[in-house]
């Protein structure tokens, strides 16, 4: 009789959260076994906000994010609309989405942002996002701003379209403040038929990315552009 072949073992290397260095497709660390019958996964998760064992963010931290008061974040650019400060639970959720492929965080972050939108922003004709660099997208396997924008669009029942092309090759992540102030360059596309566009980004530091995105859309002919971000980066030394 033929000998049964063992199941195919596949392990993906972790970005540094686990002592053994393995991570599965959910961004957690234990290895999983891929068999012909399906995928068997053993994993554990903890809340990004408080460390409590859960399969997602815990209810207490989620409610705190949604109910938290938006104060003026020290160092945030004036005139920029944002939902929360880039610190604590919000920061951990965004980092998990960016670097650990924790895509479930996009829906939670979208909840937080939608909670802060005013009626005018909710009434936009279409939702889009400020795209990251092509290098970052290939490296991460996704664009975190796109995932958040699509989740926001579903909640406010608006279409989501890719209306911006990033023409500068460098990413803002890891850049100094002076380079961030210059911002990336964008080109608008496919905007015809939309007079009010809502542009979403994950984190705002100097506001240059959202300003560049808005400028590209306005120069193309969009009448009204609303720009919002999930979180604003506090000035150095003020982060809690």
mmCIF file of C-alpha atoms in Angstrom:
data_model
loop_
_atom_site.group_PDB
_atom_site.id
_atom_site.type_symbol
_atom_site.label_atom_id
_atom_site.label_comp_id
_atom_site.label_asym_id
_atom_site.label_seq_id
_atom_site.Cartn_x
_atom_site.Cartn_y
_atom_site.Cartn_z
ATOM 1 C CA UNK A 1 0.000 0.000 0.000
ATOM 2 C CA UNK A 2 1.070 3.553 -0.637
ATOM 3 C CA UNK A 3 2.478 5.399 2.310
ATOM 4 C CA UNK A 4 0.446 8.405 3.367
ATOM 5 C CA UNK A 5 2.253 11.626 2.655
ATOM 6 C CA UNK A 6 2.715 13.932 5.635
ATOM 7 C CA UNK A 7 0.863 17.265 5.573
ATOM 8 C CA UNK A 8 2.673 20.177 3.999
ATOM 9 C CA UNK A 9 4.150 22.350 6.736
ATOM 10 C CA UNK A 10 4.432 26.030 5.977
ATOM 11 C CA UNK A 11 5.854 28.643 8.304
ATOM 12 C CA UNK A 12 6.063 32.389 7.660
ATOM 13 C CA UNK A 13 8.725 34.352 9.477
ATOM 14 C CA UNK A 14 7.551 36.821 12.065
ATOM 15 C CA UNK A 15 8.469 40.492 12.265
ATOM 16 C CA UNK A 16 9.665 40.095 15.828
ATOM 17 C CA UNK A 17 6.716 39.477 18.137
ATOM 18 C CA UNK A 18 7.455 35.823 18.895
ATOM 19 C CA UNK A 19 10.421 34.081 20.538
ATOM 20 C CA UNK A 20 10.307 31.340 17.899
ATOM 21 C CA UNK A 21 9.909 33.837 15.055
ATOM 22 C CA UNK A 22 6.892 32.279 13.328
ATOM 23 C CA UNK A 23 3.684 34.016 12.343
ATOM 24 C CA UNK A 24 0.538 32.887 10.597
ATOM 25 C CA UNK A 25 -1.690 34.783 8.167
ATOM 26 C CA UNK A 26 -3.418 36.563 11.040
ATOM 27 C CA UNK A 27 -0.148 38.139 12.219
ATOM 28 C CA UNK A 28 0.124 35.799 15.216
ATOM 29 C CA UNK A 29 3.120 33.669 15.967
ATOM 30 C CA UNK A 30 2.399 29.936 16.369
ATOM 31 C CA UNK A 31 2.964 27.880 13.186
ATOM 32 C CA UNK A 32 0.084 26.342 11.285
ATOM 33 C CA UNK A 33 -0.260 23.155 9.244
ATOM 34 C CA UNK A 34 -1.683 23.303 5.728
ATOM 35 C CA UNK A 35 -3.227 19.960 4.764
ATOM 36 C CA UNK A 36 -5.296 18.843 1.806
ATOM 37 C CA UNK A 37 -8.333 18.863 4.051
ATOM 38 C CA UNK A 38 -7.852 22.530 4.922
ATOM 39 C CA UNK A 39 -5.972 24.823 7.245
ATOM 40 C CA UNK A 40 -5.564 24.088 10.942
ATOM 41 C CA UNK A 41 -4.435 27.081 12.937
ATOM 42 C CA UNK A 42 -3.522 27.385 16.592
ATOM 43 C CA UNK A 43 -3.130 30.948 17.694
ATOM 44 C CA UNK A 44 -3.682 33.339 20.530
ATOM 45 C CA UNK A 45 -4.199 37.084 20.502
ATOM 46 C CA UNK A 46 -4.068 39.830 23.037
ATOM 47 C CA UNK A 47 -5.769 43.213 22.999
ATOM 48 C CA UNK A 48 -3.533 45.899 21.540
ATOM 49 C CA UNK A 49 -4.729 48.354 24.142
ATOM 50 C CA UNK A 50 -4.468 46.513 27.451
ATOM 51 C CA UNK A 51 -2.920 43.104 26.735
ATOM 52 C CA UNK A 52 -6.026 41.155 27.771
ATOM 53 C CA UNK A 53 -6.334 37.780 26.018
ATOM 54 C CA UNK A 54 -8.899 38.118 23.240
ATOM 55 C CA UNK A 55 -9.259 37.419 19.524
ATOM 56 C CA UNK A 56 -9.585 41.115 18.789
ATOM 57 C CA UNK A 57 -9.465 44.411 20.621
ATOM 58 C CA UNK A 58 -11.328 44.079 23.907
ATOM 59 C CA UNK A 59 -14.673 45.773 24.432
ATOM 60 C CA UNK A 60 -13.343 48.192 27.046
ATOM 61 C CA UNK A 61 -10.575 49.535 24.787
ATOM 62 C CA UNK A 62 -12.891 49.699 21.780
ATOM 63 C CA UNK A 63 -15.446 51.700 23.743
ATOM 64 C CA UNK A 64 -12.717 53.980 25.103
ATOM 65 C CA UNK A 65 -11.523 54.717 21.552
ATOM 66 C CA UNK A 66 -15.032 55.485 20.344
ATOM 67 C CA UNK A 67 -15.981 57.586 23.358
ATOM 68 C CA UNK A 68 -12.680 59.388 23.844
ATOM 69 C CA UNK A 69 -12.632 63.161 23.633
ATOM 70 C CA UNK A 70 -10.598 64.690 20.816
ATOM 71 C CA UNK A 71 -8.337 67.290 22.324
ATOM 72 C CA UNK A 72 -5.819 69.394 20.454
ATOM 73 C CA UNK A 73 -2.889 67.050 19.868
ATOM 74 C CA UNK A 74 0.362 68.942 20.603
ATOM 75 C CA UNK A 75 2.242 69.455 17.344
ATOM 76 C CA UNK A 76 -0.630 68.422 15.067
ATOM 77 C CA UNK A 77 -0.868 70.631 11.951
ATOM 78 C CA UNK A 78 -3.619 73.274 12.191
ATOM 79 C CA UNK A 79 -6.756 72.723 10.174
ATOM 80 C CA UNK A 80 -6.299 68.966 9.863
ATOM 81 C CA UNK A 81 -9.252 66.791 10.857
ATOM 82 C CA UNK A 82 -8.297 63.697 12.852
ATOM 83 C CA UNK A 83 -10.046 61.311 15.232
ATOM 84 C CA UNK A 84 -7.504 60.464 17.949
ATOM 85 C CA UNK A 85 -3.898 61.007 18.980
ATOM 86 C CA UNK A 86 -1.352 58.581 17.578
ATOM 87 C CA UNK A 87 -0.576 56.978 20.918
ATOM 88 C CA UNK A 88 -1.715 54.158 23.167
ATOM 89 C CA UNK A 89 -4.260 51.756 21.746
ATOM 90 C CA UNK A 90 -4.761 53.668 18.497
ATOM 91 C CA UNK A 91 -1.029 53.598 17.776
ATOM 92 C CA UNK A 92 -0.810 49.858 18.462
ATOM 93 C CA UNK A 93 -3.755 49.139 16.178
ATOM 94 C CA UNK A 94 -2.223 51.139 13.332
ATOM 95 C CA UNK A 95 1.184 49.496 13.804
ATOM 96 C CA UNK A 96 -0.468 46.085 13.810
ATOM 97 C CA UNK A 97 -2.285 46.908 10.578
ATOM 98 C CA UNK A 98 0.856 48.272 8.929
ATOM 99 C CA UNK A 99 3.502 45.791 9.981
ATOM 100 C CA UNK A 100 1.772 42.658 11.311
ATOM 101 C CA UNK A 101 -0.963 42.295 8.699
ATOM 102 C CA UNK A 102 -3.667 42.572 11.373
ATOM 103 C CA UNK A 103 -6.311 43.588 8.853
ATOM 104 C CA UNK A 104 -9.155 43.342 11.330
ATOM 105 C CA UNK A 105 -7.794 46.556 12.843
ATOM 106 C CA UNK A 106 -8.907 48.464 9.713
ATOM 107 C CA UNK A 107 -12.574 48.023 10.614
ATOM 108 C CA UNK A 108 -11.987 49.159 14.201
ATOM 109 C CA UNK A 109 -10.030 52.221 13.080
ATOM 110 C CA UNK A 110 -12.764 52.978 10.546
ATOM 111 C CA UNK A 111 -15.323 52.848 13.384
ATOM 112 C CA UNK A 112 -13.303 55.432 15.294
ATOM 113 C CA UNK A 113 -12.989 57.707 12.260
ATOM 114 C CA UNK A 114 -16.648 57.459 11.203
ATOM 115 C CA UNK A 115 -17.606 58.345 14.770
ATOM 116 C CA UNK A 116 -15.781 61.685 14.288
ATOM 117 C CA UNK A 117 -17.019 62.603 10.790
ATOM 118 C CA UNK A 118 -19.440 65.484 10.484
ATOM 119 C CA UNK A 119 -22.514 65.427 8.245
ATOM 120 C CA UNK A 120 -20.722 67.223 5.411
ATOM 121 C CA UNK A 121 -17.876 64.706 5.356
ATOM 122 C CA UNK A 122 -20.328 61.790 5.522
ATOM 123 C CA UNK A 123 -22.156 63.280 2.551
ATOM 124 C CA UNK A 124 -19.169 63.128 0.179
ATOM 125 C CA UNK A 125 -19.848 61.609 -3.246
ATOM 126 C CA UNK A 126 -16.958 59.175 -3.014
ATOM 127 C CA UNK A 127 -14.251 57.983 -0.611
ATOM 128 C CA UNK A 128 -10.604 57.608 -1.593
ATOM 129 C CA UNK A 129 -7.259 57.404 0.191
ATOM 130 C CA UNK A 130 -3.755 58.887 0.076
ATOM 131 C CA UNK A 131 -1.810 55.904 -1.315
ATOM 132 C CA UNK A 132 1.462 54.782 0.188
ATOM 133 C CA UNK A 133 4.519 54.204 -2.014
ATOM 134 C CA UNK A 134 4.543 51.168 -4.312
ATOM 135 C CA UNK A 135 7.573 49.850 -2.408
ATOM 136 C CA UNK A 136 5.709 49.933 0.907
ATOM 137 C CA UNK A 137 2.641 48.327 -0.637
ATOM 138 C CA UNK A 138 4.677 45.435 -2.032
ATOM 139 C CA UNK A 139 6.568 45.081 1.228
ATOM 140 C CA UNK A 140 3.421 44.940 3.404
ATOM 141 C CA UNK A 141 1.117 43.255 0.933
ATOM 142 C CA UNK A 142 -1.495 45.994 1.300
ATOM 143 C CA UNK A 143 -2.041 49.733 1.683
ATOM 144 C CA UNK A 144 -3.321 50.420 5.186
ATOM 145 C CA UNK A 145 -4.995 53.695 4.174
ATOM 146 C CA UNK A 146 -6.928 51.851 1.459
ATOM 147 C CA UNK A 147 -8.170 49.224 3.911
ATOM 148 C CA UNK A 148 -9.386 51.926 6.294
ATOM 149 C CA UNK A 149 -10.958 53.953 3.469
ATOM 150 C CA UNK A 150 -12.883 50.945 2.145
ATOM 151 C CA UNK A 151 -14.140 50.148 5.642
ATOM 152 C CA UNK A 152 -15.246 53.774 6.117
ATOM 153 C CA UNK A 153 -17.003 53.786 2.728
ATOM 154 C CA UNK A 154 -18.984 50.676 3.653
ATOM 155 C CA UNK A 155 -20.114 52.260 6.896
ATOM 156 C CA UNK A 156 -21.250 55.560 5.391
ATOM 157 C CA UNK A 157 -22.610 53.801 2.286
ATOM 158 C CA UNK A 158 -20.515 55.622 -0.259
ATOM 159 C CA UNK A 159 -18.470 54.227 -3.160
ATOM 160 C CA UNK A 160 -14.731 53.868 -2.662
ATOM 161 C CA UNK A 161 -12.467 54.524 -5.647
ATOM 162 C CA UNK A 162 -8.746 54.778 -6.284
ATOM 163 C CA UNK A 163 -8.576 58.411 -7.406
ATOM 164 C CA UNK A 164 -4.936 59.206 -6.615
ATOM 165 C CA UNK A 165 -1.679 57.930 -8.066
ATOM 166 C CA UNK A 166 1.462 58.506 -6.036
ATOM 167 C CA UNK A 167 4.174 59.830 -8.363
ATOM 168 C CA UNK A 168 6.944 60.236 -5.774
ATOM 169 C CA UNK A 169 8.726 56.963 -5.037
ATOM 170 C CA UNK A 170 9.726 57.560 -1.418
ATOM 171 C CA UNK A 171 7.537 56.808 1.597
ATOM 172 C CA UNK A 172 6.862 59.258 4.426
ATOM 173 C CA UNK A 173 7.409 56.520 7.028
ATOM 174 C CA UNK A 174 10.744 57.083 8.750
ATOM 175 C CA UNK A 175 11.314 60.446 7.067
ATOM 176 C CA UNK A 176 12.460 63.510 8.973
ATOM 177 C CA UNK A 177 10.152 66.439 9.613
ATOM 178 C CA UNK A 178 11.653 68.612 6.850
ATOM 179 C CA UNK A 179 11.192 65.871 4.250
ATOM 180 C CA UNK A 180 7.658 65.256 5.511
ATOM 181 C CA UNK A 181 6.861 68.965 5.147
ATOM 182 C CA UNK A 182 7.657 68.720 1.422
ATOM 183 C CA UNK A 183 5.215 65.837 1.094
ATOM 184 C CA UNK A 184 4.681 63.368 -1.752
ATOM 185 C CA UNK A 185 3.347 64.144 -5.221
ATOM 186 C CA UNK A 186 0.028 62.798 -6.446
ATOM 187 C CA UNK A 187 -1.874 62.724 -9.722
ATOM 188 C CA UNK A 188 -5.676 62.530 -9.826
ATOM 189 C CA UNK A 189 -7.520 60.034 -12.013
ATOM 190 C CA UNK A 190 -11.070 58.764 -12.515
ATOM 191 C CA UNK A 191 -12.589 61.637 -10.559
ATOM 192 C CA UNK A 192 -15.138 62.783 -13.142
ATOM 193 C CA UNK A 193 -18.684 62.571 -11.879
ATOM 194 C CA UNK A 194 -17.649 63.260 -8.277
ATOM 195 C CA UNK A 195 -17.853 66.836 -6.992
ATOM 196 C CA UNK A 196 -17.058 66.095 -3.323
ATOM 197 C CA UNK A 197 -14.259 63.658 -2.455
ATOM 198 C CA UNK A 198 -13.394 62.402 1.036
ATOM 199 C CA UNK A 199 -9.669 61.557 1.288
ATOM 200 C CA UNK A 200 -8.517 59.297 4.126
ATOM 201 C CA UNK A 201 -5.083 58.637 5.609
ATOM 202 C CA UNK A 202 -4.055 56.592 8.623
ATOM 203 C CA UNK A 203 -1.690 59.009 10.418
ATOM 204 C CA UNK A 204 -1.052 62.717 9.945
ATOM 205 C CA UNK A 205 2.197 64.289 11.151
ATOM 206 C CA UNK A 206 2.778 67.517 9.222
ATOM 207 C CA UNK A 207 -0.340 67.354 7.035
ATOM 208 C CA UNK A 208 1.766 67.462 3.847
ATOM 209 C CA UNK A 209 0.444 64.177 2.435
ATOM 210 C CA UNK A 210 -3.212 65.147 2.760
ATOM 211 C CA UNK A 211 -2.525 68.661 1.451
ATOM 212 C CA UNK A 212 -0.788 67.209 -1.605
ATOM 213 C CA UNK A 213 -3.656 64.790 -2.184
ATOM 214 C CA UNK A 214 -6.235 67.565 -1.920
ATOM 215 C CA UNK A 215 -4.230 69.833 -4.225
ATOM 216 C CA UNK A 216 -4.002 67.140 -6.917
ATOM 217 C CA UNK A 217 -7.761 66.596 -6.842
ATOM 218 C CA UNK A 218 -8.586 70.301 -6.878
ATOM 219 C CA UNK A 219 -6.195 70.986 -9.745
ATOM 220 C CA UNK A 220 -7.883 68.198 -11.689
ATOM 221 C CA UNK A 221 -11.252 69.874 -11.195
ATOM 222 C CA UNK A 222 -12.856 68.411 -8.063
ATOM 223 C CA UNK A 223 -15.027 71.095 -6.472
ATOM 224 C CA UNK A 224 -14.778 70.039 -2.805
ATOM 225 C CA UNK A 225 -12.176 67.873 -1.049
ATOM 226 C CA UNK A 226 -12.432 66.800 2.593
ATOM 227 C CA UNK A 227 -9.291 65.323 4.163
ATOM 228 C CA UNK A 228 -9.325 63.284 7.373
ATOM 229 C CA UNK A 229 -6.951 60.976 9.246
ATOM 230 C CA UNK A 230 -7.477 58.400 11.938
ATOM 231 C CA UNK A 231 -4.701 59.741 14.173
ATOM 232 C CA UNK A 232 -2.416 62.747 14.602
ATOM 233 C CA UNK A 233 1.179 62.366 15.761
ATOM 234 C CA UNK A 234 1.913 64.302 18.976
ATOM 235 C CA UNK A 235 5.001 66.502 19.124
ATOM 236 C CA UNK A 236 8.172 64.821 20.451
ATOM 237 C CA UNK A 237 8.131 64.628 24.221
ATOM 238 C CA UNK A 238 4.367 64.964 24.548
ATOM 239 C CA UNK A 239 3.380 61.366 23.730
ATOM 240 C CA UNK A 240 1.959 59.468 26.666
#
